[in-house]
GROMACS .gro file of C-alpha atoms in nm:
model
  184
    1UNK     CA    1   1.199   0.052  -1.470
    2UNK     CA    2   1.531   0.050  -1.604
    3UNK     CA    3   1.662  -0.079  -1.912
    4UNK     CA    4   1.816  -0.383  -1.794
    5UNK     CA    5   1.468  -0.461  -1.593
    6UNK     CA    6   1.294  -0.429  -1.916
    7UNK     CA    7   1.556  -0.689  -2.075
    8UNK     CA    8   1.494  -0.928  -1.788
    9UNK     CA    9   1.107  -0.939  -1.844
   10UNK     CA   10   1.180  -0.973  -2.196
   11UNK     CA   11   1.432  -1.294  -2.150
   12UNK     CA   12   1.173  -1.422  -1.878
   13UNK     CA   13   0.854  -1.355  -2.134
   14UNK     CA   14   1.093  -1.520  -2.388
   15UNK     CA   15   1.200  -1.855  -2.211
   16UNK     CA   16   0.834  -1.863  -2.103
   17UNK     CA   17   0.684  -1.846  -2.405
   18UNK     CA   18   0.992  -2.114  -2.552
   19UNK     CA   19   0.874  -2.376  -2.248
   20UNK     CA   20   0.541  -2.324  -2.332
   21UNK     CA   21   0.599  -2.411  -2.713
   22UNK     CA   22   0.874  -2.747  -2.648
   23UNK     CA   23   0.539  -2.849  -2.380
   24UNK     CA   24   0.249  -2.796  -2.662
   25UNK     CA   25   0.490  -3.026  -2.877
   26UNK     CA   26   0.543  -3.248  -2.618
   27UNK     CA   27   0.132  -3.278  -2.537
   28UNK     CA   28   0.070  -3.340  -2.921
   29UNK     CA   29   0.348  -3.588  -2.983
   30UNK     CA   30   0.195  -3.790  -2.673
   31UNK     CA   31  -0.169  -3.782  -2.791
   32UNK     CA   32  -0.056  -3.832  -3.104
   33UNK     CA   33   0.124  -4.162  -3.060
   34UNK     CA   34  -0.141  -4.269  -2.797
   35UNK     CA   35  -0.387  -4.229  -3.085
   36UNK     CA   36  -0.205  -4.346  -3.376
   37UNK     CA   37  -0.146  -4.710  -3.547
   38UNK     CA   38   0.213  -4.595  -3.658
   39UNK     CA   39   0.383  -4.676  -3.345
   40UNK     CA   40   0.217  -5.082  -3.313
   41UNK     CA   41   0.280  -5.138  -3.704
   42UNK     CA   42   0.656  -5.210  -3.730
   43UNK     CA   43   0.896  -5.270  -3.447
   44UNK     CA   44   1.187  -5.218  -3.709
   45UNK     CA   45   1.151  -4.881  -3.788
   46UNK     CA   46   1.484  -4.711  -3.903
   47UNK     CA   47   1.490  -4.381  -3.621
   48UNK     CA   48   1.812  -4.223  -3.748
   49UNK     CA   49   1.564  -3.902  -3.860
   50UNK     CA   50   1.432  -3.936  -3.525
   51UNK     CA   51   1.692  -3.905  -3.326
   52UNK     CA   52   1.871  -3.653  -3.547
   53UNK     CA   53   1.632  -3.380  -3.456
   54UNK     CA   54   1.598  -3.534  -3.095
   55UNK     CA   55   1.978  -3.417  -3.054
   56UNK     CA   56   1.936  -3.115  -3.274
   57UNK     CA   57   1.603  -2.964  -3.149
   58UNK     CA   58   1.740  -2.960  -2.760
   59UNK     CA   59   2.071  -2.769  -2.867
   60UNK     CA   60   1.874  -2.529  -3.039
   61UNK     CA   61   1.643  -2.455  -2.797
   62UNK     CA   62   2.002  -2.422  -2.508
   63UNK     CA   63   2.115  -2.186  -2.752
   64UNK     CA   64   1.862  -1.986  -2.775
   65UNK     CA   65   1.847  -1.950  -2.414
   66UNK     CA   66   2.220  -1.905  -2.407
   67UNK     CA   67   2.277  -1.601  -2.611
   68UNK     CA   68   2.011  -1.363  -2.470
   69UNK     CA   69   2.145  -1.517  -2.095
   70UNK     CA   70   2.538  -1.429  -2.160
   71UNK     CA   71   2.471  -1.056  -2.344
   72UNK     CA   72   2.215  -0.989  -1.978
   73UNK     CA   73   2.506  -1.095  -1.779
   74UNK     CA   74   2.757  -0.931  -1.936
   75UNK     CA   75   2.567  -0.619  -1.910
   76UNK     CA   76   2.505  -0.702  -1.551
   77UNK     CA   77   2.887  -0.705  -1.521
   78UNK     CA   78   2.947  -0.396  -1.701
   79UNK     CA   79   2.700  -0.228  -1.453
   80UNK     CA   80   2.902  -0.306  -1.191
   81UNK     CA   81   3.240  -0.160  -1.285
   82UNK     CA   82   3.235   0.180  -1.158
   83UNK     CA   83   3.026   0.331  -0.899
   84UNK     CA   84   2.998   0.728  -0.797
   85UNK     CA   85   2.846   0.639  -0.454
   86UNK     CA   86   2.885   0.371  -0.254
   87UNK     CA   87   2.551   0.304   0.035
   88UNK     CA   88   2.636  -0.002   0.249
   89UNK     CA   89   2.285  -0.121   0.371
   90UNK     CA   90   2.241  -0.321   0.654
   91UNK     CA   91   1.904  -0.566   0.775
   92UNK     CA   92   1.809  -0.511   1.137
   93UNK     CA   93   1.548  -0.743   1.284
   94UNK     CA   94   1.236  -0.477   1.154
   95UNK     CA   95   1.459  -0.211   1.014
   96UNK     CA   96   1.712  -0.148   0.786
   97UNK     CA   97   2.054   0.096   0.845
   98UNK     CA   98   2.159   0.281   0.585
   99UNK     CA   99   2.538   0.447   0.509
  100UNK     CA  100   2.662   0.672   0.258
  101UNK     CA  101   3.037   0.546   0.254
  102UNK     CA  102   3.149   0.877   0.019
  103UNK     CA  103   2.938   1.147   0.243
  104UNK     CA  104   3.100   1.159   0.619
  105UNK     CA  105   2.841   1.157   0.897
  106UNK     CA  106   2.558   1.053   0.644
  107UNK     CA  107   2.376   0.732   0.824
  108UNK     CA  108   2.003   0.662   0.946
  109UNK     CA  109   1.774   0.379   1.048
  110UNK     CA  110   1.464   0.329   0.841
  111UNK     CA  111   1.180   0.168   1.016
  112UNK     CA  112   0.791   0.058   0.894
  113UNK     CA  113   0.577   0.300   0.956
  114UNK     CA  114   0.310   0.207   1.189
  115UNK     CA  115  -0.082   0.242   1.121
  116UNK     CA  116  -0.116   0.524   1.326
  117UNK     CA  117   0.166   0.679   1.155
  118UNK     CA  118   0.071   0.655   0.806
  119UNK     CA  119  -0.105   0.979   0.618
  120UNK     CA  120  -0.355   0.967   0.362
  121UNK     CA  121  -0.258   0.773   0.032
  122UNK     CA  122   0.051   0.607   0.199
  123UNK     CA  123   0.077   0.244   0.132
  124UNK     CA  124   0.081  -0.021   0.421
  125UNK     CA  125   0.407  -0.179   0.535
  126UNK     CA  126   0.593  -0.017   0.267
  127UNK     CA  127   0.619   0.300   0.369
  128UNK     CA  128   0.949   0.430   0.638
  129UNK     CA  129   0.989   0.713   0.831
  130UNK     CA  130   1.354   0.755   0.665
  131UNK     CA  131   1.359   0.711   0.348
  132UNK     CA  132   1.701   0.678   0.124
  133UNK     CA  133   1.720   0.924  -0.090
  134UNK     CA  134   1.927   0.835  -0.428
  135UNK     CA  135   2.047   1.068  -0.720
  136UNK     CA  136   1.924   0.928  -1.069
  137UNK     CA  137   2.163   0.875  -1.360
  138UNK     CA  138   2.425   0.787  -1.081
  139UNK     CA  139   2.653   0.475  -1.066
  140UNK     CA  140   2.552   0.345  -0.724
  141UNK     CA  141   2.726   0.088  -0.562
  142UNK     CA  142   2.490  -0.126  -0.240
  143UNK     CA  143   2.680  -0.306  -0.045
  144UNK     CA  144   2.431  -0.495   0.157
  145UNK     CA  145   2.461  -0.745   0.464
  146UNK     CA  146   2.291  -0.830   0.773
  147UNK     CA  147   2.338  -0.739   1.158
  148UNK     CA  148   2.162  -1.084   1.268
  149UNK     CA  149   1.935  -1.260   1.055
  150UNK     CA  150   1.860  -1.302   0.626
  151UNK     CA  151   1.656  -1.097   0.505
  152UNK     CA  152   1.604  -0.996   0.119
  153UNK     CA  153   1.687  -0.604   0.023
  154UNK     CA  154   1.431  -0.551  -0.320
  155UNK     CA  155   1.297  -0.303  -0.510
  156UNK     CA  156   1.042  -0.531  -0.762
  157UNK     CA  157   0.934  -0.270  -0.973
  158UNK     CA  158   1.349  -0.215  -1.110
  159UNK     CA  159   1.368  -0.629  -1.075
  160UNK     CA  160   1.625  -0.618  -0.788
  161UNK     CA  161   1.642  -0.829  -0.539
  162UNK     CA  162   1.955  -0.938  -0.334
  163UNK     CA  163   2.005  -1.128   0.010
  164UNK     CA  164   2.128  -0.991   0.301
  165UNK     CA  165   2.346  -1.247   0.505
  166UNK     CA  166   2.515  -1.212   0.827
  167UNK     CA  167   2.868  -1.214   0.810
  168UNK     CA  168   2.851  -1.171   0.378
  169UNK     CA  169   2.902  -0.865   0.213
  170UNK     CA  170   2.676  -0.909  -0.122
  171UNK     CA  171   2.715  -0.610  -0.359
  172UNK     CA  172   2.526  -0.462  -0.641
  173UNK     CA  173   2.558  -0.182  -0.855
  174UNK     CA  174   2.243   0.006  -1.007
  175UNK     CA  175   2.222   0.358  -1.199
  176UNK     CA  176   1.824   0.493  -1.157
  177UNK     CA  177   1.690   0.551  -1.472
  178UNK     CA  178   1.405   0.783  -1.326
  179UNK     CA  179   1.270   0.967  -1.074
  180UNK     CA  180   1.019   0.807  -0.825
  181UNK     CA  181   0.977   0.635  -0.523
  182UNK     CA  182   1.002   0.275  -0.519
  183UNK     CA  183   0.888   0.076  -0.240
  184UNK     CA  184   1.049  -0.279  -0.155
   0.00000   0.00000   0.00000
């Protein structure tokens, strides 16, 4: 994948692992006052300790989600500033049309291949007869939508994923790091 793919698995491992660590607290605080006489000895307990770190512990925890969040999108914005090629994509019911807005002429329909279709080694209902073919280390700019119904335009192994919607024009902008085929 790309480098910003590789910084959203990070953030997701990361706020993952942080939900996994506030509900191992939460599990041994529970058992632990289940368990324990402290909570049945005094009803007049002074809990200004207590709820000092009940306030501060949350705001911690929202800013440490916050800061990784706001540098991912504001990388994600600076992605899409400027593109070198623009390929407006469009979801047919079983197909998808594809056209290269710079390159005159340049537009095809990619349908699923069938079983009888597919060669050796070719993976099942990810493989098209047309495939779109996109330079790496290039600015791209997808403008996606949909000639009837949603469907979703992805490519998992880069982490995109957008919705095509009838009557929307969603755009994204994506530079491939590498060369490859990626299936979605």
């Amino acid at each position: 994948g790309s480098l910003f793919s590789s910084y959203m698995d990070w953030f997701h491992n990361f706020n993952c692992s942080l939900l996994f660590g506030v509900l191992s607290f939460v599990t041994v605080m529970f058992f632990y006052l289940l368990f324990s006489s402290f909570y049945f000895k005094s009803k007049k307990i002074e809990y200004q300790f207590g709820e000092l770190l009940c306030s501060v512990f949350p705001t911690l925890i929202l800013v440490m989600q916050m800061v990784p969040s706001l540098s991912l999108l504001y990388y994600y914005g600076l992605m899409n500033l400027d593109s070198s090629l623009t390929v407006k994509v469009t979801g047919h019911q079983w197909y998808w049309s594809y056209e290269f807005s710079d390159i005159p002429g340049l537009e095809f329909d990619s349908y699923m291949k069938s079983l009888d279709q597919l060669e050796l080694g070719e993976p099942r209902l990810l493989e098209v007869d047309s495939r779109c073919v996109i330079p790496c280390d290039t600015n791209i700019r997808f403008c996606i939508t949909s000639g009837d119904v949603i469907h979703s335009w992805a490519l998992p192994s880069l982490s995109i994923k957008l919705d095509a919607m009838s009557g929307i024009l969603s755009t994204l902008s994506y530079s491939f790091p590498v060369v490859g085929v990626f299936y979605g």
